Each structure stands twice: as C-alpha cells, then as structure tokens.
C-alpha cells in the first residue's frame, strides 16, 4: 500500500535533509511557490520542491520517483504505470541538484515540530514521508502519465548523473 501525503497548506512540498529538519521554519520555500519542480539552497543543502498545486504526493523508492495524484479512482495501477513509464518518451529534464542521505518530504510550510510529530505518530494521517538517497548529483525529470482515461499522475523522477 502506498502512503500519500494528502494535503498541503502551501501547495508546495519540500524534500528536507534530516540534519537540517530541526531548524526548518516553514518559510524557506516561499520564493519557489509558483514552480511545479524547483530547488533552493538552505543551510548548504539543495532542497527539491514539488508543487504549484495542492496535489497529494507519494515517494516510490524502487524507481526514485515522486508521484502526484491528479485524478484517479484509486492508486492500484500506479506502480505498474510508473514501471511502464520508465522507458517512455516525453520525460522533460527540469533541473539538476546534489542530494544524498536521509530526507523528509513534507509540506514546505510546516515547521519542524509539526513534521517531527507526524513522523513519531503512526496513528494519525501521514504529514511526512522518509526518503533515503545515495549521495550524488541527480537530474530531475518530469512526465504526466494517463494509464487510462480516468487516471492521471504527475511523475518527477531522480536520475543519478
């Protein structure tokens, strides 16, 4: 079962390095609110941001892909659709950035205390997801897929350079 982050107050998610999470104030990504995929620097780290619309998001570790739910009855076909899209034409290069280590994907506007509380409390709906990446330079590519006429997901994958 895929865990989704279902809401964002800011219409922007941030991939925050765990080592800087305790000082995250929720205002760091204010400058990139209008872009679907962007990056910013904070405390010497590249931070990937996803947004511009308040779409639910999930992390698919096996394919290093973030999926945003545009419309679908459910997500049962997501993993096969992502696998099929891996070799598809149409992926657009968006940016490159340096990543590596342990991260937390959360609403960019949430302060550290709220994100950390979400990670500790498994009984409430998820507001943060853990992401672990091998250190290195990554190219971010985006693609919107329509596995069937009633389903659409936006994909943003990380490709090691």
mmCIF file of C-alpha atoms in Angstrom:
data_model
loop_
_atom_site.group_PDB
_atom_site.id
_atom_site.type_symbol
_atom_site.label_atom_id
_atom_site.label_comp_id
_atom_site.label_asym_id
_atom_site.label_seq_id
_atom_site.Cartn_x
_atom_site.Cartn_y
_atom_site.Cartn_z
ATOM 1 C CA UNK A 1 0.000 0.000 0.000
ATOM 2 C CA UNK A 2 1.279 3.426 -0.952
ATOM 3 C CA UNK A 3 1.387 6.168 1.679
ATOM 4 C CA UNK A 4 0.216 9.520 0.370
ATOM 5 C CA UNK A 5 0.588 12.995 1.799
ATOM 6 C CA UNK A 6 -2.934 14.239 1.165
ATOM 7 C CA UNK A 7 -2.788 17.891 1.957
ATOM 8 C CA UNK A 8 -0.555 20.848 1.691
ATOM 9 C CA UNK A 9 -1.391 24.252 3.095
ATOM 10 C CA UNK A 10 1.224 25.882 0.886
ATOM 11 C CA UNK A 11 0.776 23.939 -2.398
ATOM 12 C CA UNK A 12 4.463 23.103 -2.083
ATOM 13 C CA UNK A 13 6.290 20.060 -0.720
ATOM 14 C CA UNK A 14 9.959 20.151 0.248
ATOM 15 C CA UNK A 15 12.482 17.326 0.435
ATOM 16 C CA UNK A 16 14.236 18.405 3.624
ATOM 17 C CA UNK A 17 17.542 16.855 4.747
ATOM 18 C CA UNK A 18 17.011 15.286 8.181
ATOM 19 C CA UNK A 19 20.097 17.023 9.544
ATOM 20 C CA UNK A 20 18.587 20.476 8.997
ATOM 21 C CA UNK A 21 14.995 19.481 9.805
ATOM 22 C CA UNK A 22 15.194 20.604 13.480
ATOM 23 C CA UNK A 23 15.780 24.199 12.311
ATOM 24 C CA UNK A 24 13.199 24.169 9.475
ATOM 25 C CA UNK A 25 10.817 27.112 9.951
ATOM 26 C CA UNK A 26 8.414 26.532 7.068
ATOM 27 C CA UNK A 27 9.285 29.742 5.263
ATOM 28 C CA UNK A 28 12.381 28.576 3.413
ATOM 29 C CA UNK A 29 10.488 27.665 0.216
ATOM 30 C CA UNK A 30 8.476 30.894 -0.077
ATOM 31 C CA UNK A 31 10.458 32.006 -3.138
ATOM 32 C CA UNK A 32 9.581 28.937 -5.263
ATOM 33 C CA UNK A 33 5.821 28.794 -4.782
ATOM 34 C CA UNK A 34 4.864 29.012 -8.481
ATOM 35 C CA UNK A 35 7.058 26.248 -9.963
ATOM 36 C CA UNK A 36 5.977 22.619 -10.325
ATOM 37 C CA UNK A 37 9.523 21.418 -9.664
ATOM 38 C CA UNK A 38 12.305 23.601 -8.338
ATOM 39 C CA UNK A 39 15.263 23.653 -6.000
ATOM 40 C CA UNK A 40 16.552 26.011 -3.383
ATOM 41 C CA UNK A 41 19.575 26.151 -1.104
ATOM 42 C CA UNK A 42 19.244 26.138 2.649
ATOM 43 C CA UNK A 43 21.995 25.613 5.221
ATOM 44 C CA UNK A 44 24.369 24.463 2.473
ATOM 45 C CA UNK A 45 21.996 21.817 1.070
ATOM 46 C CA UNK A 46 19.999 21.531 -2.153
ATOM 47 C CA UNK A 47 16.308 21.095 -1.396
ATOM 48 C CA UNK A 48 13.941 19.767 -4.036
ATOM 49 C CA UNK A 49 10.467 21.299 -4.022
ATOM 50 C CA UNK A 50 7.331 19.988 -5.722
ATOM 51 C CA UNK A 51 4.158 21.955 -6.021
ATOM 52 C CA UNK A 52 2.253 24.812 -7.591
ATOM 53 C CA UNK A 53 -0.933 22.807 -6.950
ATOM 54 C CA UNK A 54 -2.100 21.148 -3.718
ATOM 55 C CA UNK A 55 -1.958 17.599 -5.122
ATOM 56 C CA UNK A 56 -1.387 14.519 -2.957
ATOM 57 C CA UNK A 57 2.149 13.154 -3.308
ATOM 58 C CA UNK A 58 3.971 9.893 -2.607
ATOM 59 C CA UNK A 59 7.509 8.514 -2.920
ATOM 60 C CA UNK A 60 8.217 5.334 -4.878
ATOM 61 C CA UNK A 61 11.680 4.295 -3.723
ATOM 62 C CA UNK A 62 12.231 1.481 -6.237
ATOM 63 C CA UNK A 63 12.099 3.923 -9.147
ATOM 64 C CA UNK A 64 13.306 7.069 -7.324
ATOM 65 C CA UNK A 65 10.055 8.732 -8.343
ATOM 66 C CA UNK A 66 7.651 11.147 -6.699
ATOM 67 C CA UNK A 67 4.073 10.729 -7.930
ATOM 68 C CA UNK A 68 1.409 13.383 -7.621
ATOM 69 C CA UNK A 69 -2.217 12.288 -7.854
ATOM 70 C CA UNK A 70 -4.047 14.460 -10.409
ATOM 71 C CA UNK A 71 -7.157 12.305 -10.708
ATOM 72 C CA UNK A 72 -7.897 8.613 -10.248
ATOM 73 C CA UNK A 73 -10.428 6.362 -8.574
ATOM 74 C CA UNK A 74 -7.597 4.760 -6.612
ATOM 75 C CA UNK A 75 -3.860 4.155 -6.878
ATOM 76 C CA UNK A 76 -3.894 0.410 -7.584
ATOM 77 C CA UNK A 77 -2.379 0.874 -11.045
ATOM 78 C CA UNK A 78 0.248 3.406 -10.018
ATOM 79 C CA UNK A 79 3.291 1.134 -9.604
ATOM 80 C CA UNK A 80 2.781 -0.738 -12.917
ATOM 81 C CA UNK A 81 2.166 2.592 -14.667
ATOM 82 C CA UNK A 82 5.386 4.056 -13.227
ATOM 83 C CA UNK A 83 7.320 0.965 -14.345
ATOM 84 C CA UNK A 84 5.851 1.250 -17.840
ATOM 85 C CA UNK A 85 6.660 4.971 -17.982
ATOM 86 C CA UNK A 86 10.333 4.392 -17.132
ATOM 87 C CA UNK A 87 11.216 3.837 -20.787
ATOM 88 C CA UNK A 88 8.591 6.189 -22.240
ATOM 89 C CA UNK A 89 9.388 9.147 -24.436
ATOM 90 C CA UNK A 90 8.363 12.549 -23.207
ATOM 91 C CA UNK A 91 10.310 12.875 -19.965
ATOM 92 C CA UNK A 92 11.373 16.511 -19.620
ATOM 93 C CA UNK A 93 14.615 17.498 -17.921
ATOM 94 C CA UNK A 94 13.807 20.061 -15.244
ATOM 95 C CA UNK A 95 16.939 20.627 -13.158
ATOM 96 C CA UNK A 96 19.970 19.010 -11.554
ATOM 97 C CA UNK A 97 20.874 19.068 -7.891
ATOM 98 C CA UNK A 98 23.065 17.348 -5.329
ATOM 99 C CA UNK A 99 21.303 15.059 -2.882
ATOM 100 C CA UNK A 100 22.243 12.246 -0.537
ATOM 101 C CA UNK A 101 21.386 10.819 2.814
ATOM 102 C CA UNK A 102 18.165 10.822 4.799
ATOM 103 C CA UNK A 103 15.355 13.238 3.958
ATOM 104 C CA UNK A 104 11.805 14.011 4.937
ATOM 105 C CA UNK A 105 9.212 15.004 2.357
ATOM 106 C CA UNK A 106 6.623 17.321 3.906
ATOM 107 C CA UNK A 107 4.565 20.409 3.279
ATOM 108 C CA UNK A 108 7.168 23.137 2.862
ATOM 109 C CA UNK A 109 5.199 25.486 5.120
ATOM 110 C CA UNK A 110 5.166 23.139 8.106
ATOM 111 C CA UNK A 111 7.555 23.919 10.918
ATOM 112 C CA UNK A 112 9.967 21.311 12.240
ATOM 113 C CA UNK A 113 7.866 20.475 15.326
ATOM 114 C CA UNK A 114 4.814 19.556 13.234
ATOM 115 C CA UNK A 115 6.872 17.427 10.803
ATOM 116 C CA UNK A 116 8.686 15.609 13.604
ATOM 117 C CA UNK A 117 5.396 14.953 15.441
ATOM 118 C CA UNK A 118 3.934 13.431 12.274
ATOM 119 C CA UNK A 119 6.901 11.094 11.911
ATOM 120 C CA UNK A 120 6.509 9.923 15.529
ATOM 121 C CA UNK A 121 2.722 9.363 15.496
ATOM 122 C CA UNK A 122 1.723 6.410 13.290
ATOM 123 C CA UNK A 123 -1.926 6.693 14.400
ATOM 124 C CA UNK A 124 -2.700 9.917 12.586
ATOM 125 C CA UNK A 125 -2.673 10.595 8.838
ATOM 126 C CA UNK A 126 0.826 10.973 7.419
ATOM 127 C CA UNK A 127 2.088 14.518 7.007
ATOM 128 C CA UNK A 128 5.663 13.489 6.173
ATOM 129 C CA UNK A 129 7.465 10.676 4.351
ATOM 130 C CA UNK A 130 11.013 9.458 4.837
ATOM 131 C CA UNK A 131 13.230 9.312 1.747
ATOM 132 C CA UNK A 132 16.754 7.906 1.610
ATOM 133 C CA UNK A 133 19.068 8.656 -1.305
ATOM 134 C CA UNK A 134 22.583 7.612 -2.263
ATOM 135 C CA UNK A 135 24.827 10.704 -2.263
ATOM 136 C CA UNK A 136 25.432 12.219 -5.670
ATOM 137 C CA UNK A 137 24.217 14.515 -8.385
ATOM 138 C CA UNK A 138 20.694 13.881 -9.692
ATOM 139 C CA UNK A 139 18.813 15.056 -12.774
ATOM 140 C CA UNK A 140 15.104 15.606 -12.154
ATOM 141 C CA UNK A 141 12.768 14.688 -14.997
ATOM 142 C CA UNK A 142 9.007 15.154 -15.152
ATOM 143 C CA UNK A 143 6.267 13.357 -17.037
ATOM 144 C CA UNK A 144 2.483 13.267 -16.763
ATOM 145 C CA UNK A 145 1.004 9.814 -17.336
ATOM 146 C CA UNK A 146 -2.551 8.751 -18.146
ATOM 147 C CA UNK A 147 -2.694 4.980 -17.526
ATOM 148 C CA UNK A 148 -6.365 5.037 -18.551
ATOM 149 C CA UNK A 149 -8.909 7.735 -19.489
ATOM 150 C CA UNK A 150 -9.925 8.251 -15.843
ATOM 151 C CA UNK A 151 -6.463 8.313 -14.281
ATOM 152 C CA UNK A 152 -3.619 10.821 -14.306
ATOM 153 C CA UNK A 153 -0.455 11.147 -12.246
ATOM 154 C CA UNK A 154 2.400 13.632 -12.463
ATOM 155 C CA UNK A 155 5.785 11.932 -12.048
ATOM 156 C CA UNK A 156 9.080 13.507 -11.042
ATOM 157 C CA UNK A 157 12.000 11.073 -11.088
ATOM 158 C CA UNK A 158 15.549 11.366 -9.861
ATOM 159 C CA UNK A 159 18.204 10.023 -12.237
ATOM 160 C CA UNK A 160 21.753 9.673 -10.916
ATOM 161 C CA UNK A 161 24.120 11.614 -13.171
#
